[in-house]
XYZ file of C-alpha atoms in Angstrom:
485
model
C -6.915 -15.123 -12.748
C -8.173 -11.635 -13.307
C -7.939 -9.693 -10.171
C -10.656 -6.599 -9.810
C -10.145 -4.075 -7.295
C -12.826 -3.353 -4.536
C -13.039 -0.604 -2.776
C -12.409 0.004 0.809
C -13.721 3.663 2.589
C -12.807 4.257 6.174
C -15.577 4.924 8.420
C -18.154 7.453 7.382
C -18.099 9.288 11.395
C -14.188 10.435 10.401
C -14.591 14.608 11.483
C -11.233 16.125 10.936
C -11.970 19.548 9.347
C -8.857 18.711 6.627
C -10.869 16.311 4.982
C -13.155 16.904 1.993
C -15.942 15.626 0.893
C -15.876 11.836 0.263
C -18.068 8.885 -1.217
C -19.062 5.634 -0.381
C -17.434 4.101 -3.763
C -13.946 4.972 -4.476
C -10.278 5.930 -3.077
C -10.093 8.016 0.276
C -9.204 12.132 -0.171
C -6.671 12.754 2.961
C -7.674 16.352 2.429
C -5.056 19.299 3.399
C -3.778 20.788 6.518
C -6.607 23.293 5.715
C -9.279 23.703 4.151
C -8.398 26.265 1.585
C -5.007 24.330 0.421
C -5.476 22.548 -2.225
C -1.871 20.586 -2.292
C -1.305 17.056 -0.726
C 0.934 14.086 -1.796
C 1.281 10.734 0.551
C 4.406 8.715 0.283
C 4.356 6.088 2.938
C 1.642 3.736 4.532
C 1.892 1.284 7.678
C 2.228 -2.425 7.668
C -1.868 -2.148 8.085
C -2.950 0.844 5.871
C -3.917 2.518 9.150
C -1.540 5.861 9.051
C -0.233 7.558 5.761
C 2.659 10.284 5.721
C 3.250 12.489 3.168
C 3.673 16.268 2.033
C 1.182 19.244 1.755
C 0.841 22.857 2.492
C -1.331 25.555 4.384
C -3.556 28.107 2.672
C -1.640 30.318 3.511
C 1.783 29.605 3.516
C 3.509 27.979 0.142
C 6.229 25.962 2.151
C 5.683 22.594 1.859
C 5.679 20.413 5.447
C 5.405 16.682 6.245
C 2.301 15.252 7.538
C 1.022 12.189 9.283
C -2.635 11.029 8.314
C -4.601 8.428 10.704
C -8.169 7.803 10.204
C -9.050 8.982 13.874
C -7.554 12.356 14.117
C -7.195 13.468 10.463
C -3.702 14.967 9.118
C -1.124 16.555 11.399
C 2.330 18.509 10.581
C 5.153 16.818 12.142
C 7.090 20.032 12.189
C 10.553 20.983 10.984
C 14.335 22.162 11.761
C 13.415 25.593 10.405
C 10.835 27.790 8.963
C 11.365 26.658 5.237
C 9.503 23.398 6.000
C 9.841 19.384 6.025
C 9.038 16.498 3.991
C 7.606 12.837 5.326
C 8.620 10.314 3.044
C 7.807 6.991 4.661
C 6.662 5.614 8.266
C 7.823 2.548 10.507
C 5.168 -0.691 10.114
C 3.324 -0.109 13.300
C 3.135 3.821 12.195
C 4.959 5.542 15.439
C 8.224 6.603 13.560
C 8.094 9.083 10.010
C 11.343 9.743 8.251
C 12.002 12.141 5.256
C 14.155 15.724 5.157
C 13.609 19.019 6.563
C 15.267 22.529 6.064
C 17.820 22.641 8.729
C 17.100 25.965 10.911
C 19.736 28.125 9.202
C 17.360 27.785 5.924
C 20.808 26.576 4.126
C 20.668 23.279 3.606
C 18.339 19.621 4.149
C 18.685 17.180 6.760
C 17.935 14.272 7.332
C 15.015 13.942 10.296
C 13.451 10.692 12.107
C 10.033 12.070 14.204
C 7.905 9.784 16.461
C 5.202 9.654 18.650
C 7.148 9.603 21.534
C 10.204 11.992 20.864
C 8.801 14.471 18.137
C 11.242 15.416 15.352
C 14.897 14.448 15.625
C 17.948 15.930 13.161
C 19.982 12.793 12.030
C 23.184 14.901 11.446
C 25.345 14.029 8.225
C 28.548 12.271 7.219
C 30.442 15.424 7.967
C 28.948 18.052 4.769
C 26.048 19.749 4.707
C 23.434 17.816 3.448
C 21.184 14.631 3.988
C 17.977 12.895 3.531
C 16.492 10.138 4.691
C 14.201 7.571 2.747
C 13.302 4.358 4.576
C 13.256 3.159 8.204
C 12.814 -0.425 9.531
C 9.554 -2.107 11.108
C 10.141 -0.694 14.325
C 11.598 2.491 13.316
C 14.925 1.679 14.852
C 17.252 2.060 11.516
C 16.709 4.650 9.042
C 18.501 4.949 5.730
C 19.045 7.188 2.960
C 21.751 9.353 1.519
C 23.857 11.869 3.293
C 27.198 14.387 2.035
C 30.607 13.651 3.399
C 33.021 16.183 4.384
C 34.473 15.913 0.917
C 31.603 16.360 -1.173
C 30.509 12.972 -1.835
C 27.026 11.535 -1.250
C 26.740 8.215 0.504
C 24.002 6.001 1.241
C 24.179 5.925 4.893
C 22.179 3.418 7.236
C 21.707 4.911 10.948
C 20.797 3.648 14.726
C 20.866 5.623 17.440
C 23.525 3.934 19.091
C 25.583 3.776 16.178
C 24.414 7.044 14.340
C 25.491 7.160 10.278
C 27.221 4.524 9.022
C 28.686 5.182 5.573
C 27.256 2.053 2.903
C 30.355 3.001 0.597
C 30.085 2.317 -3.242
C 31.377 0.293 -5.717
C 34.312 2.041 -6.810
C 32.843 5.793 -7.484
C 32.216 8.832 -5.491
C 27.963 8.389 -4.860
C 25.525 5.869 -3.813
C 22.164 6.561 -1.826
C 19.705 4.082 0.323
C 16.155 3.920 -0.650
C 14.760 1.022 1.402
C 15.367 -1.255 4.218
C 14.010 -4.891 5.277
C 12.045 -4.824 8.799
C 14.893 -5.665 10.912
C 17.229 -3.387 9.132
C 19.725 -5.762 8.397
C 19.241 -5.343 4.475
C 19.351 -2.079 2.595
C 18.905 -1.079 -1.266
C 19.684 1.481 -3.553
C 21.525 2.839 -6.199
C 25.667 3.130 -6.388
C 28.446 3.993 -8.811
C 30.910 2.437 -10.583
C 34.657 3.473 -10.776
C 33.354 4.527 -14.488
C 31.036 6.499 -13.079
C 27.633 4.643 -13.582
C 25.344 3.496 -11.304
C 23.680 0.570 -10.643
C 20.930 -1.195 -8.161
C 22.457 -2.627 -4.683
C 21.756 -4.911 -1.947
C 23.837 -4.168 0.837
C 24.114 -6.576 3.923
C 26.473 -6.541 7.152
C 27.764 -9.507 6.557
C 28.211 -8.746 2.529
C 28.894 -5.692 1.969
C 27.394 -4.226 -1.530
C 26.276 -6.536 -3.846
C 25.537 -5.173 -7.596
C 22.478 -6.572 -8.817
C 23.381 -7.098 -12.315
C 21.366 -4.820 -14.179
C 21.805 -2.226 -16.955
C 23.830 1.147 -16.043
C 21.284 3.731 -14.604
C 19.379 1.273 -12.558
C 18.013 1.969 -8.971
C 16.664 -0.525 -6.321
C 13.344 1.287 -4.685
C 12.349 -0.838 -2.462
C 12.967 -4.115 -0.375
C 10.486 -6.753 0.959
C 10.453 -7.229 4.865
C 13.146 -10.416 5.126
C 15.380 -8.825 2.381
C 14.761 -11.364 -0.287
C 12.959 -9.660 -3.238
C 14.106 -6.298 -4.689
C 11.973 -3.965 -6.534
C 13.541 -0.812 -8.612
C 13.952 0.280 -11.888
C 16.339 -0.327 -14.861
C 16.736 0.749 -18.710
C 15.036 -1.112 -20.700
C 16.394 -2.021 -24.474
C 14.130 0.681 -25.740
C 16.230 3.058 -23.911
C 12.997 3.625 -21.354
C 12.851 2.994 -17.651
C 11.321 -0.103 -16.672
C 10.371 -1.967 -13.509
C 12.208 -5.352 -12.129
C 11.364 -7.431 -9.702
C 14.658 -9.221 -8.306
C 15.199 -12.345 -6.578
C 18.578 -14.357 -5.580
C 17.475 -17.703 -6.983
C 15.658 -16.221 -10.501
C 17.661 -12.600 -10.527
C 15.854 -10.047 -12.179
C 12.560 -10.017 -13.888
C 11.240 -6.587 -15.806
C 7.009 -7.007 -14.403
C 5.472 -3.754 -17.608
C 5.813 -3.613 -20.933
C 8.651 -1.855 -22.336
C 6.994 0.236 -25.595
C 4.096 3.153 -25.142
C 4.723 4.098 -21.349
C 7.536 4.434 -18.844
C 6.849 2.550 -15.570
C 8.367 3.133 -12.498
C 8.027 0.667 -9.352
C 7.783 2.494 -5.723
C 7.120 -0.144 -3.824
C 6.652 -3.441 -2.734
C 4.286 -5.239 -0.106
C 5.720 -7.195 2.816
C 5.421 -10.462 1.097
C 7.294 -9.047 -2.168
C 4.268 -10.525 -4.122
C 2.660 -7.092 -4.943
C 4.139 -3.896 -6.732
C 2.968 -0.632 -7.102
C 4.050 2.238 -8.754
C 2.938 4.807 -12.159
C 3.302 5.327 -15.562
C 4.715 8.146 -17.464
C 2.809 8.821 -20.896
C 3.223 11.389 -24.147
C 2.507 14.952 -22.772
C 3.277 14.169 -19.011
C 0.352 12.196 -18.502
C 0.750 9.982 -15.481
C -1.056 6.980 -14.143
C -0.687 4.820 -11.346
C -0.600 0.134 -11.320
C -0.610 -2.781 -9.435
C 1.283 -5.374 -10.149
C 1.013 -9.237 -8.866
C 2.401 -12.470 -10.098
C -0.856 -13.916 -10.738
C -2.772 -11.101 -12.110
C 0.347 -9.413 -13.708
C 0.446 -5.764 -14.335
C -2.932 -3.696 -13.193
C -4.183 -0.098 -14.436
C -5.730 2.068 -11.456
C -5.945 5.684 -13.305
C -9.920 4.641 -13.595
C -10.102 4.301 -9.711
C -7.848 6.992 -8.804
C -6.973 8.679 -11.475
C -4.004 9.842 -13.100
C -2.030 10.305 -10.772
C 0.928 8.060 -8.474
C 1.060 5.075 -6.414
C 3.937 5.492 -4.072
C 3.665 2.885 -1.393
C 1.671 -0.046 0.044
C 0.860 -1.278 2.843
C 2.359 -5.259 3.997
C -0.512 -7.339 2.420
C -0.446 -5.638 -0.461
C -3.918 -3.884 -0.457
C -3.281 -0.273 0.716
C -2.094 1.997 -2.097
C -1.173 5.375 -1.728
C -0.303 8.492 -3.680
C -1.398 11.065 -5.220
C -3.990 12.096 -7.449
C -5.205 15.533 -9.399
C -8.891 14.109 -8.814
C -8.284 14.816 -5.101
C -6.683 18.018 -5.256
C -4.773 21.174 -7.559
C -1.942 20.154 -8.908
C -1.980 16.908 -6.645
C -4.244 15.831 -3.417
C -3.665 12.965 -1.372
C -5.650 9.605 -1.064
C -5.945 6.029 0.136
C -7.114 3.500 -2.016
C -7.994 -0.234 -0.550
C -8.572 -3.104 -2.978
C -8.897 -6.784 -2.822
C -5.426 -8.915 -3.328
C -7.470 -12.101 -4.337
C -10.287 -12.446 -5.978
C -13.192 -11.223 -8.518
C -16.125 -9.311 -7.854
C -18.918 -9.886 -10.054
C -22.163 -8.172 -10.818
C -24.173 -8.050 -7.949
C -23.856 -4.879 -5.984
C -24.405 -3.972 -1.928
C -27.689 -2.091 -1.629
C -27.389 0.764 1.047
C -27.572 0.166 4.565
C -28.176 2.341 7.546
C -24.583 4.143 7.017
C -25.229 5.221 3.628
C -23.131 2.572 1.856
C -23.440 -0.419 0.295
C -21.267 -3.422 2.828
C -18.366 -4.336 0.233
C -16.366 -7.765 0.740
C -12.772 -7.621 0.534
C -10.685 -10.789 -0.069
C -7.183 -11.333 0.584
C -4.432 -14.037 0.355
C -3.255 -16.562 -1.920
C -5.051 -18.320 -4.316
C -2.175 -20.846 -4.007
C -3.957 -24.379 -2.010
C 0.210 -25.509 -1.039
C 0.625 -22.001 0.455
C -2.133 -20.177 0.456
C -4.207 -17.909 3.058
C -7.722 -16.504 2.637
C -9.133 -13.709 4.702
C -12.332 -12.086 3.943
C -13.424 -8.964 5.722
C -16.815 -7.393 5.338
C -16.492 -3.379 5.101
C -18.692 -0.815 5.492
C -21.087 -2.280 7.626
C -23.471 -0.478 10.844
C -21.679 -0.948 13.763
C -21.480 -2.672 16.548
C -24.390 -5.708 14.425
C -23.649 -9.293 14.172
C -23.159 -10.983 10.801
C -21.088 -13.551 9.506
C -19.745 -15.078 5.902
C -21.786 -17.039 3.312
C -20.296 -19.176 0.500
C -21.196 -21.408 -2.455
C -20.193 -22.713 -5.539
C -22.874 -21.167 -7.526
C -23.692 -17.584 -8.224
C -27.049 -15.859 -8.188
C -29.184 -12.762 -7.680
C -32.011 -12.491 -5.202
C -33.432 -9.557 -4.675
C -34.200 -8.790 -0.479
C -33.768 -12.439 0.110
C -35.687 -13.371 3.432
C -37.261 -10.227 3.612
C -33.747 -8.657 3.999
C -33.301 -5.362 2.160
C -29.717 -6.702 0.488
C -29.773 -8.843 -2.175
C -28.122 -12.217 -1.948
C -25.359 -13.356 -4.452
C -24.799 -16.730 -4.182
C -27.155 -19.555 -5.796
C -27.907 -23.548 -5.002
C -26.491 -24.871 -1.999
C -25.161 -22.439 0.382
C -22.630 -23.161 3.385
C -22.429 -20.507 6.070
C -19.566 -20.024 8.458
C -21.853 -20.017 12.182
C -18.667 -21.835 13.659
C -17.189 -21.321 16.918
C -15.794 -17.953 16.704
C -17.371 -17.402 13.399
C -19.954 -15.094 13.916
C -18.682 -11.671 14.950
C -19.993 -8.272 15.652
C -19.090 -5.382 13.510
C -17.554 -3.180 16.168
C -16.918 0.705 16.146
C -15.012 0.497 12.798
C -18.141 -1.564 10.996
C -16.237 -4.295 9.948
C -15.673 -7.948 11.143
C -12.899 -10.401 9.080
C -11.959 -14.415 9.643
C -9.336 -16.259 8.281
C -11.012 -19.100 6.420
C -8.985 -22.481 6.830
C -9.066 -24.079 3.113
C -9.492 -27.494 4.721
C -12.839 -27.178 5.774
C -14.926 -24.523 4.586
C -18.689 -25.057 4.910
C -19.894 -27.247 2.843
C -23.940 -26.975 1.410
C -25.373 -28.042 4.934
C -24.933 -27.003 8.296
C -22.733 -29.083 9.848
C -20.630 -30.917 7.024
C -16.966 -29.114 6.016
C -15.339 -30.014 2.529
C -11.676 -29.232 1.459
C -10.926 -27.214 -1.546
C -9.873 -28.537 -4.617
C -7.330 -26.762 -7.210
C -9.647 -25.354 -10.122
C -12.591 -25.243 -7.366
C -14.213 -21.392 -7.847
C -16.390 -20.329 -4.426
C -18.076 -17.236 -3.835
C -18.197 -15.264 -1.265
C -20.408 -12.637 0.671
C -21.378 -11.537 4.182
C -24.936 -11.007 5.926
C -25.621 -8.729 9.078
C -28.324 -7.232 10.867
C -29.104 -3.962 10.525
C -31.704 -0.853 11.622
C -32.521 1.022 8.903
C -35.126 2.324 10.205
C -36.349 -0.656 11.851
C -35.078 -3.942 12.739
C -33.818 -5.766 9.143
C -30.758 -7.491 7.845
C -28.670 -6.452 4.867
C -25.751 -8.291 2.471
C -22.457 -7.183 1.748
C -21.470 -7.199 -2.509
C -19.977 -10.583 -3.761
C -16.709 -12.360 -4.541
C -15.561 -15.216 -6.978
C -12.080 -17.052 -6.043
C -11.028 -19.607 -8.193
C -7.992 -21.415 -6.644
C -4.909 -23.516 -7.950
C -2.856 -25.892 -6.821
């Protein structure tokens, strides 16, 4: 099933004086630390999509420092050791704890540095040399791992708690190895190690285990992890002699998810779930490009949405994608980009309501009937107005339908979910979502239910009032979801 991306834009009241100018269609700018900086790149995203981390710069000062992004109170520096700045590379699922590498105050050398909301920015030391730098924490921010220089030279993935500071991962014979990733609990970590020959190779490392090589080609590197340590993302050589992404599981080892010829892919990431990868592409003359990949959809081009730049994380259901773009900024700006997991949108746009936008639908789940999970949440809406979700198995267009001034998607018989609990108000943040239970969705009347059926395609949309100027009602845009067994 095709999978087309809709677009998600945070509210339209956001006022933080970083951010530039923005649109009701397309991927979110994070903007700068100021407003004459033109420099931004975001490397991590929360379990919910809600707070983004990355790197940037001030107009007038070059140095580089880390940043945390919410949609509330704009971009913020998290500081740094020295004066010769800091770098956020990815933030703990509920958003309170950034991780990443700062100049150590001396201006001699990086560290490795865990901030939060409650204790600011904290130096996490080394394994006795000079150097470290830290690349993934758990869920609740309580173990951090990376890479960090022993006394003797050597680099070592480390994994670190505060009661048990750095704990040296070893290798697999060599000198190196380095941590990119951790589960949520922090009990698995990933990476890349070497060989008594002297090559490297992707890991999974566990307490109980130790490091396991995952049986891929020398030169291979495990990126990222999903949240109960069971799927491994990275990337390997491929016969072609080009990097390639896997996707690697204990019971079917590893899978390569791109092509190998034309483009070198990279993964970066992985959703909670381990179903969704993101990461870019590498073409002739350094042209880049970012993709989504799922096992249902398979691999997924984004350069149109967010240009050619890089995905570098996502959030845990797999529809927040961040990274960074040269549409948003010189060389590189920062955005957000939501999209729909599930799903097809077809032909039958939101017309404007009284924020400026069009209400957009966004779908997410699994198309799966023996596993699956549906959740539709209606975007861009007024706030604080009532609405609710319409289905059918029949598409249509008509045009301000009941004297609304949307148009209405959906054709023939129509069920609408007025349930207990089912119709919601919009709130501050203009949006309202349910969780549809597959077992009895509303059927073409207004009090019967029916059950889906694999190969059954429904459509979706969502009505709400509205003021624009005067009392009216208004339709989100539509989306198809044909489901399998």
């Amino acid at each position: 099933m095709k999978t087309a991306l809709l677009i998600l834009f945070l509210s339209s009241t956001l006022t933080s004086t970083s951010l530039r100018a923005q649109t009701c269609a397309g991927p979110i700018d994070l903007g700068t630390l100021q407003g004459g900086s033109t420099y931004s790149e975001a490397f991590g995203v929360s379990a919910d999509g809600s707070v983004i981390v990355g790197v940037t710069n001030y107009a007038t000062n070059p140095v580089q420092v880390g940043f945390r992004w919410t949609a509330a109170g704009g971009m913020h520096d998290i500081g740094a050791l020295g004066l010769d700045g800091s770098k956020a590379c990815r933030v703990s699922a509920d958003g309170n704890v950034v991780v990443g590498a700062s100049v150590e105050a001396s201006g001699v050398s990086l560290r490795a540095i865990r901030w939060s909301t409650a204790g600011g920015l904290q130096d996490l030391g080394t394994l006795g040399g000079l150097e470290s730098w830290a690349n993934g924490v758990s869920a609740d921010g309580g173990v951090v791992v990376g890479r960090a220089q022993r006394g003797d030279g050597a680099m070592r993935a480390f994994r670190w708690t505060a009661a048990g500071g750095m704990q040296d991962l070893g290798t697999l014979g060599g000198l190196s190895s380095g941590a990119n990733a951790t589960s949520a609990d922090g009990s698995v970590v990933v990476g890349w190690v070497e060989d008594a020959s002297g090559f490297t190779y992707a890991f999974r490392w566990t307490a109980a285990g130790g490091m396991q090589d995952l049986g891929l080609t020398p030169g291979s590197e495990a990126i990222d992890v999903s949240d109960d340590g069971t799927v491994v993302v990275g990337n390997a050589l491929s016969p072609f002699s080009t990097t390639e992404p896997f996707r690697w599981t204990a019971a079917g080892g590893a899978q390569s998810i791109t092509p190998s010829l034309g483009r070198i892919y990279r993964a970066r990431a992985v959703s909670a779930d381990g179903r969704v990868v993101v990461g870019y592409w590498t073409a002739s003359y350094g042209i880049t490009g970012s993709f989504r990949w799922t096992a249902s959809a398979g691999l997924e081009d984004l350069d149109p949405l967010v240009g050619l730049g890089r995905a570098e994380d996502v959030s845990a259901d797999g529809s927040v994608v961040v990274g960074a773009s040269p549409l948003f900024g010189s060389p590189l700006g920062a955005f957000r980009f939501q999209s729909t997991v599930l799903g097809e949108a077809y032909t039958c746009p939101g017309v404007t309501n009284s924020t400026g936008c069009g209400g957009t639908l966004l779908v997410q789940g699994d198309p799966r009937l023996a596993t699956g999970r549906l959740e539709l949440t209606a975007a861009l809406l007024p706030r604080d107005c009532f609405g609710f979700f319409l289905t059918s198995r029949t598409q249509d267009f008509v045009a301000a339908a009941g004297g609304s001034q949307g148009n209405l998607c959906l054709g023939g018989s129509i069920g609408r979910f007025v349930g207990s609990g089912q119709i919601m108000d919009s709130g501050a943040n203009g949006t309202f979502s349910l969780t549809v239970d597959l077992n009895a969705v509303p059927a073409p009347t207004l009090t019967g239910t029916v059950a889906v059926q694999p190969g059954d395609t429904w459509n979706f949309q969502a009505w709400h009032r509205d003021t624009n100027p005067g009392p009216t009602s208004n339709f989100t845009d539509a989306v198809s979801v044909t489901f399998q067994s």
